Tab-separated table of C-alpha atoms and ligand atoms in Angstrom:
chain	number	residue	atom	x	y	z
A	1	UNK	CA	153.049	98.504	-3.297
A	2	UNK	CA	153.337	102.568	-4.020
A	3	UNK	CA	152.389	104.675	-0.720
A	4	UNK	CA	150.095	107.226	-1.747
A	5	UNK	CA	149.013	110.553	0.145
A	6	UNK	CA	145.541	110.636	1.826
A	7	UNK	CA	143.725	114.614	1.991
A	8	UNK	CA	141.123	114.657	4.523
A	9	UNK	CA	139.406	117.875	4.946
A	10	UNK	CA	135.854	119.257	6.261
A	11	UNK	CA	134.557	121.332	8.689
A	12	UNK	CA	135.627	121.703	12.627
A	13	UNK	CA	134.504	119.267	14.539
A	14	UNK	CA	133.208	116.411	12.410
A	15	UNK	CA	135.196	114.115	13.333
A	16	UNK	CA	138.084	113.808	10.392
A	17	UNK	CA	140.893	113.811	12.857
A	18	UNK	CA	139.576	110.303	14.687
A	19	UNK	CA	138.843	109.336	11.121
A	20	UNK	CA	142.507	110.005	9.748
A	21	UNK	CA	144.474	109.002	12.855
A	22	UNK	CA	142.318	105.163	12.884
A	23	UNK	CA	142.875	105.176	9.102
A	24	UNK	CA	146.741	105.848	9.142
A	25	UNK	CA	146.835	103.087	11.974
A	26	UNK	CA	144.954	100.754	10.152
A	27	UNK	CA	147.210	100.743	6.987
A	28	UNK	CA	150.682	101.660	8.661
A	29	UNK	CA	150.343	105.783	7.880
A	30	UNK	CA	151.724	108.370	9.415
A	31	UNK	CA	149.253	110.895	10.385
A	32	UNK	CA	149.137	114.891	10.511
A	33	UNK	CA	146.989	116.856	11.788
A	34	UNK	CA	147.696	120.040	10.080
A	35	UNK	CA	144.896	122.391	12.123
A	36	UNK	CA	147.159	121.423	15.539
A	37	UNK	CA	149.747	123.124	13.231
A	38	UNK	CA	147.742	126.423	12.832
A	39	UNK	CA	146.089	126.186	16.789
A	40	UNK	CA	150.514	125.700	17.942
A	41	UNK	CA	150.699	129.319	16.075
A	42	UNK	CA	148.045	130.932	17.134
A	43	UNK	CA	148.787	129.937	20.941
A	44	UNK	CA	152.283	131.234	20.477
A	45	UNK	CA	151.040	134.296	19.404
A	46	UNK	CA	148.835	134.329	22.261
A	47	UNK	CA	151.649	134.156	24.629
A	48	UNK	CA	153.532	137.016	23.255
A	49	UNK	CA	150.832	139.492	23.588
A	50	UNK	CA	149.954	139.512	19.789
A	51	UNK	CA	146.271	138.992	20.136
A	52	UNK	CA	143.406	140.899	21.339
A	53	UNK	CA	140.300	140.784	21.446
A	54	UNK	CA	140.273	138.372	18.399
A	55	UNK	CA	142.809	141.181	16.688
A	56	UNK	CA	145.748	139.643	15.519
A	57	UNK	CA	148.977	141.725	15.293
A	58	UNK	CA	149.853	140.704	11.866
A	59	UNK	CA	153.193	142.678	11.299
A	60	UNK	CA	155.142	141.333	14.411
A	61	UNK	CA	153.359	137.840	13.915
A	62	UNK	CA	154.915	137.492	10.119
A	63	UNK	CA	158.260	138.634	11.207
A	64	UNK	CA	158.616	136.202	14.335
A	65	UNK	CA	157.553	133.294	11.843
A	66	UNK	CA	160.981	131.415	11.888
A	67	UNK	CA	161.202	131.122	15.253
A	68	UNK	CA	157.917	129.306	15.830
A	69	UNK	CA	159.299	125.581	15.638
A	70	UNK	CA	156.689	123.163	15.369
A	71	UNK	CA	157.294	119.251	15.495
A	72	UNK	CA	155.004	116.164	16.455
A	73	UNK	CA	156.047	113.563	18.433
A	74	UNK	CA	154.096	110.576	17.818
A	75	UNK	CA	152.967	107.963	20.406
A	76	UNK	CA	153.157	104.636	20.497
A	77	UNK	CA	149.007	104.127	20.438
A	78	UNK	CA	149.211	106.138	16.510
A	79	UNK	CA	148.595	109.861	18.617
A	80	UNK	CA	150.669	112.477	18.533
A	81	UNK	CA	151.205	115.490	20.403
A	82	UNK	CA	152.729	119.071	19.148
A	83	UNK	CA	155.458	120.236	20.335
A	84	UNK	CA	155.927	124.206	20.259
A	85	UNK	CA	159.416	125.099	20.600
A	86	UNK	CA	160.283	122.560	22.759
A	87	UNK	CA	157.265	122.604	24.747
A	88	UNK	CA	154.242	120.117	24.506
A	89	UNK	CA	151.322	122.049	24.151
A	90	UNK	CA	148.956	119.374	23.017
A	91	UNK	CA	146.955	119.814	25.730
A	92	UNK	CA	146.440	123.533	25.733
A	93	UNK	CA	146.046	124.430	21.871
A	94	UNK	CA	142.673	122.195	22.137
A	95	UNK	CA	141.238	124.552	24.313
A	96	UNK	CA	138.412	127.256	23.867
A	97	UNK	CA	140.542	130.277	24.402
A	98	UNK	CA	142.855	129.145	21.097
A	99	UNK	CA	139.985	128.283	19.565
A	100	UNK	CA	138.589	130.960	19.246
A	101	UNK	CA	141.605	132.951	18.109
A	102	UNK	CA	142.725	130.559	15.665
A	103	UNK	CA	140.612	131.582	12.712
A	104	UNK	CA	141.971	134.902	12.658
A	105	UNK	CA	145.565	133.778	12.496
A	106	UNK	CA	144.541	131.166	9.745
A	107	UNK	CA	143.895	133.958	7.383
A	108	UNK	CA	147.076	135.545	7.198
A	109	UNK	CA	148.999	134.672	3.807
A	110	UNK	CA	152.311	134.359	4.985
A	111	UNK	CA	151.124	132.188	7.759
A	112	UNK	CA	149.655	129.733	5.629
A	113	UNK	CA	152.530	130.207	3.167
A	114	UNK	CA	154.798	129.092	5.342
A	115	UNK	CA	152.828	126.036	7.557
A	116	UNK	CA	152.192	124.476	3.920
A	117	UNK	CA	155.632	124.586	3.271
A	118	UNK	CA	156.261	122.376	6.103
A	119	UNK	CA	153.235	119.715	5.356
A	120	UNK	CA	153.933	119.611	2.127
A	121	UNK	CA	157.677	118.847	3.382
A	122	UNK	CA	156.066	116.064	5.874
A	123	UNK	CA	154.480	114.490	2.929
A	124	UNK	CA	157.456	114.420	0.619
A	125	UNK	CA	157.907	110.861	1.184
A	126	UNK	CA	154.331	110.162	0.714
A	127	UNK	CA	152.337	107.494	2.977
A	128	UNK	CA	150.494	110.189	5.001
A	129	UNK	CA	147.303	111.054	6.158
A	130	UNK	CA	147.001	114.794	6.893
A	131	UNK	CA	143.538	116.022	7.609
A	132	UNK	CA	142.429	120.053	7.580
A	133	UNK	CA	140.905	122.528	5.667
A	134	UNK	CA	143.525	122.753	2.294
A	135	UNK	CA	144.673	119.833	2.341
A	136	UNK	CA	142.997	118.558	-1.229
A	137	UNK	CA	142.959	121.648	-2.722
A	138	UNK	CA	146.335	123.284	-1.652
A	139	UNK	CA	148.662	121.486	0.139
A	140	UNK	CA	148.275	118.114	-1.756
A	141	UNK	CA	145.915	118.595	-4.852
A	142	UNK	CA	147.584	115.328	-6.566
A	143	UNK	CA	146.394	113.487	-3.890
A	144	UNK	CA	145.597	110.077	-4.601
A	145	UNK	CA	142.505	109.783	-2.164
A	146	UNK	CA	140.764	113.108	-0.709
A	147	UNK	CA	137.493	112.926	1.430
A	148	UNK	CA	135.554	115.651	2.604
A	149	UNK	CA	133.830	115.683	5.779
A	150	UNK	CA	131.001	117.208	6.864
A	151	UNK	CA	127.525	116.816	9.833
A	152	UNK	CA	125.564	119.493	11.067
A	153	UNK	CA	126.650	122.072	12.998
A	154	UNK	CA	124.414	120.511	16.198
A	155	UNK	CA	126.106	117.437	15.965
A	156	UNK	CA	129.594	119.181	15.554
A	157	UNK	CA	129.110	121.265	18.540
A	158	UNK	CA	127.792	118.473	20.577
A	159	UNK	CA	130.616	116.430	19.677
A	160	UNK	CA	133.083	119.250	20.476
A	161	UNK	CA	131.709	120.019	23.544
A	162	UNK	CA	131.604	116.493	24.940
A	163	UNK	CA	134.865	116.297	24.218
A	164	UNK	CA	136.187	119.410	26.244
A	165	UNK	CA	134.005	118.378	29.382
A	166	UNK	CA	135.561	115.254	29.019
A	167	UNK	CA	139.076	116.513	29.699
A	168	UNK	CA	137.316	118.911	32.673
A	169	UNK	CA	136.778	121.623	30.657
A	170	UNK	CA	133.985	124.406	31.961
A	171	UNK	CA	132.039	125.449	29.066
A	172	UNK	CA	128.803	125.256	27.850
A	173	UNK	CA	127.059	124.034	24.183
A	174	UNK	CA	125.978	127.206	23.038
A	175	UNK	CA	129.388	128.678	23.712
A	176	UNK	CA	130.747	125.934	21.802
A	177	UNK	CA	128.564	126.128	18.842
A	178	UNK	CA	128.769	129.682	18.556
A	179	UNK	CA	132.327	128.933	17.968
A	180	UNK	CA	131.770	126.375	15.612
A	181	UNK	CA	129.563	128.281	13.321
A	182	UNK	CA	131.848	131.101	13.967
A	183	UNK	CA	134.923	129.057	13.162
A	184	UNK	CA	133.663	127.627	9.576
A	185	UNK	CA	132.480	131.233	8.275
A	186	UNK	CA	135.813	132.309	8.280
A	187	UNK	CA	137.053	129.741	7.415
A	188	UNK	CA	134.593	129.392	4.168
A	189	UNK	CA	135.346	133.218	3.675
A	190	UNK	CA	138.588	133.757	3.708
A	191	UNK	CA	140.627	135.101	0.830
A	192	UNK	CA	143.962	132.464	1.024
A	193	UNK	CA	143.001	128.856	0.403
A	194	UNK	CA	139.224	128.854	1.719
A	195	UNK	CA	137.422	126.020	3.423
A	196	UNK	CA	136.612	124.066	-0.153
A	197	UNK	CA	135.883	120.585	-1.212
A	198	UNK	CA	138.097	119.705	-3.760
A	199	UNK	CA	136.445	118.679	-7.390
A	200	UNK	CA	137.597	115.125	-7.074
A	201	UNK	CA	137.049	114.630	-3.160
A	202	UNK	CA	134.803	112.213	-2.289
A	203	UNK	CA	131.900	113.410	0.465
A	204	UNK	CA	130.582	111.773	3.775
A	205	UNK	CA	128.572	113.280	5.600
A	206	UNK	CA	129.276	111.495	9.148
A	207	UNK	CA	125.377	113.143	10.857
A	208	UNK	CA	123.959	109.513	11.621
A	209	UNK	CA	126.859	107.339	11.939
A	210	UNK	CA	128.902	106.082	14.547
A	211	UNK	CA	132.628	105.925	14.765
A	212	UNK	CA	132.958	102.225	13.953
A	213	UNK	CA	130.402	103.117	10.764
A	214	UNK	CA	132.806	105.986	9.746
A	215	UNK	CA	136.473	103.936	10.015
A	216	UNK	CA	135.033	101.395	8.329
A	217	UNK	CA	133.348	103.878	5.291
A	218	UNK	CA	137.497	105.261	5.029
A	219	UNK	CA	138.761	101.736	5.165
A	220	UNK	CA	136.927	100.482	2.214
A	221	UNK	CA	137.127	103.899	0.232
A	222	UNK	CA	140.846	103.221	0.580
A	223	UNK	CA	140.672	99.926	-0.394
A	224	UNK	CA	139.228	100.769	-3.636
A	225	UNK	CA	141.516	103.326	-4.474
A	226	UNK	CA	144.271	101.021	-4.031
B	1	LIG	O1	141.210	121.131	12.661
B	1	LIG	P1	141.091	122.179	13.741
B	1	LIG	O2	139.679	122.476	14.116
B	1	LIG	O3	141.963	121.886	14.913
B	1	LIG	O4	141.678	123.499	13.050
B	1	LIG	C1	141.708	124.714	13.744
B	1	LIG	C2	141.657	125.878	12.777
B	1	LIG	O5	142.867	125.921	12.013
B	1	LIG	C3	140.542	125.888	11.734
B	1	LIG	O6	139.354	126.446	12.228
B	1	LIG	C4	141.143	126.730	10.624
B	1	LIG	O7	140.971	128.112	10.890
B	1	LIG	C5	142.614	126.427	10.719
B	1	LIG	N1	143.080	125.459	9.730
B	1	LIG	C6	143.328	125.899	8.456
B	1	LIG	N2	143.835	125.052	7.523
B	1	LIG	C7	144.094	123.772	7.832
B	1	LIG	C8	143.821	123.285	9.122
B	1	LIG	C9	143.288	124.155	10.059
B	1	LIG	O8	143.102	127.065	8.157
B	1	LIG	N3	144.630	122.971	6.909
């Protein structure tokens, strides 16, 4: 029975990191959740004083690359939680202030050079779920199953912003959204490995369904594959 690498990708928000994590449980996967990967960068950056004002100091970013260790420690109930140097910063890369930062870091070349280096690494042994925005057209396009998730931006947003009010969070839904939308036109837009569907990904679009509805839509899709 031949483990095969699973490419989950779609826009923020929609729910493909629930998806992937209760899929790689289900069959025994490891999961990766490349964006945390990209948010652990941005918040490092963050911390040394190399973003302002959504203006990323590219120069001194590229050059401190190899000392930005990134790992993931995975929990017994199929979660993990990134670990920046040492530090677990789980908790603060999912907030609004690296949210809205980590766009502009996602678009530098050697940035994304260099994180894809290390998934692809993670998935040398395949059996992995990894979700993002690359992962069936860059980091993985042999990838024996790829989905693409998408849902309108309303239900994104709401979904986003339930979730940060959950953990306490003060913000409000149209702050949220406007970070959504934000988020996905650069992400469409940019030059280096763009937001994409890959030809041979398969498409849900997750709108009207519930979580059960969606796990059980990736189950069977796998299923058939095998
Ligand atoms: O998945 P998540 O919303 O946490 O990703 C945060 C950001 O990281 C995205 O908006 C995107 O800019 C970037 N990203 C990326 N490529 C990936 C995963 C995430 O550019 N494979």
């Amino acid at each position: 029975n031949d483990k095969i690498i699973i490419a989950i990708d779609g826009y923020s928000s929609s729910g493909k990191s629930s998806m992937a994590r209760a899929l790689a449980s289900a069959i025994g996967y490891r999961y990766i959740d490349s964006g945390a990967m990209y948010r652990a960068v941005t918040l490092w950056a963050m911390r040394h004083g190399m973003v302002n004002d959504g203006t990323v100091d590219v120069d001194n970013l590229v050059a401190a690359l190899p000392e930005i260790k990134i790992d993931f420690k995975p929990m017994p109930d199929g979660s993990q939680r990134t670990i920046l140097c040492g530090e677990d910063v789980e908790d603060e890369i999912r907030r609004l202030n690296v949210s809205n930062n980590v766009s502009q870091v996602s678009v530098i070349p050697a940035v994304r050079h260099s994180l894809v280096a290390m998934q692809q690494a993670l998935g040398k042994g395949k059996g992995i779920v990894m979700d993002g925005r690359d992962i069936g057209t860059t980091v993985f396009p042999d990838a024996e199953m790829k989905v693409f998730v998408d849902a309108s931006a309303q239900t994104r947003a709401q979904r986003r912003f339930s979730e940060l009010v959950e953990k306490g969070l003060q913000v409000s839904y149209e702050e949220v959204l406007a970070n959504v939308v934000h988020r996905d036109h650069i992400d469409e837009t940019r030059e280096e490995s763009p937001l994409r569907k890959a030809d041979d990904a398969v498409s849900l679009d997750n709108s009207e369904m519930t979580i059960e509805q969606q796990n059980k839509w990736l189950l069977d899709l796998y299923n058939r594959i095998l």
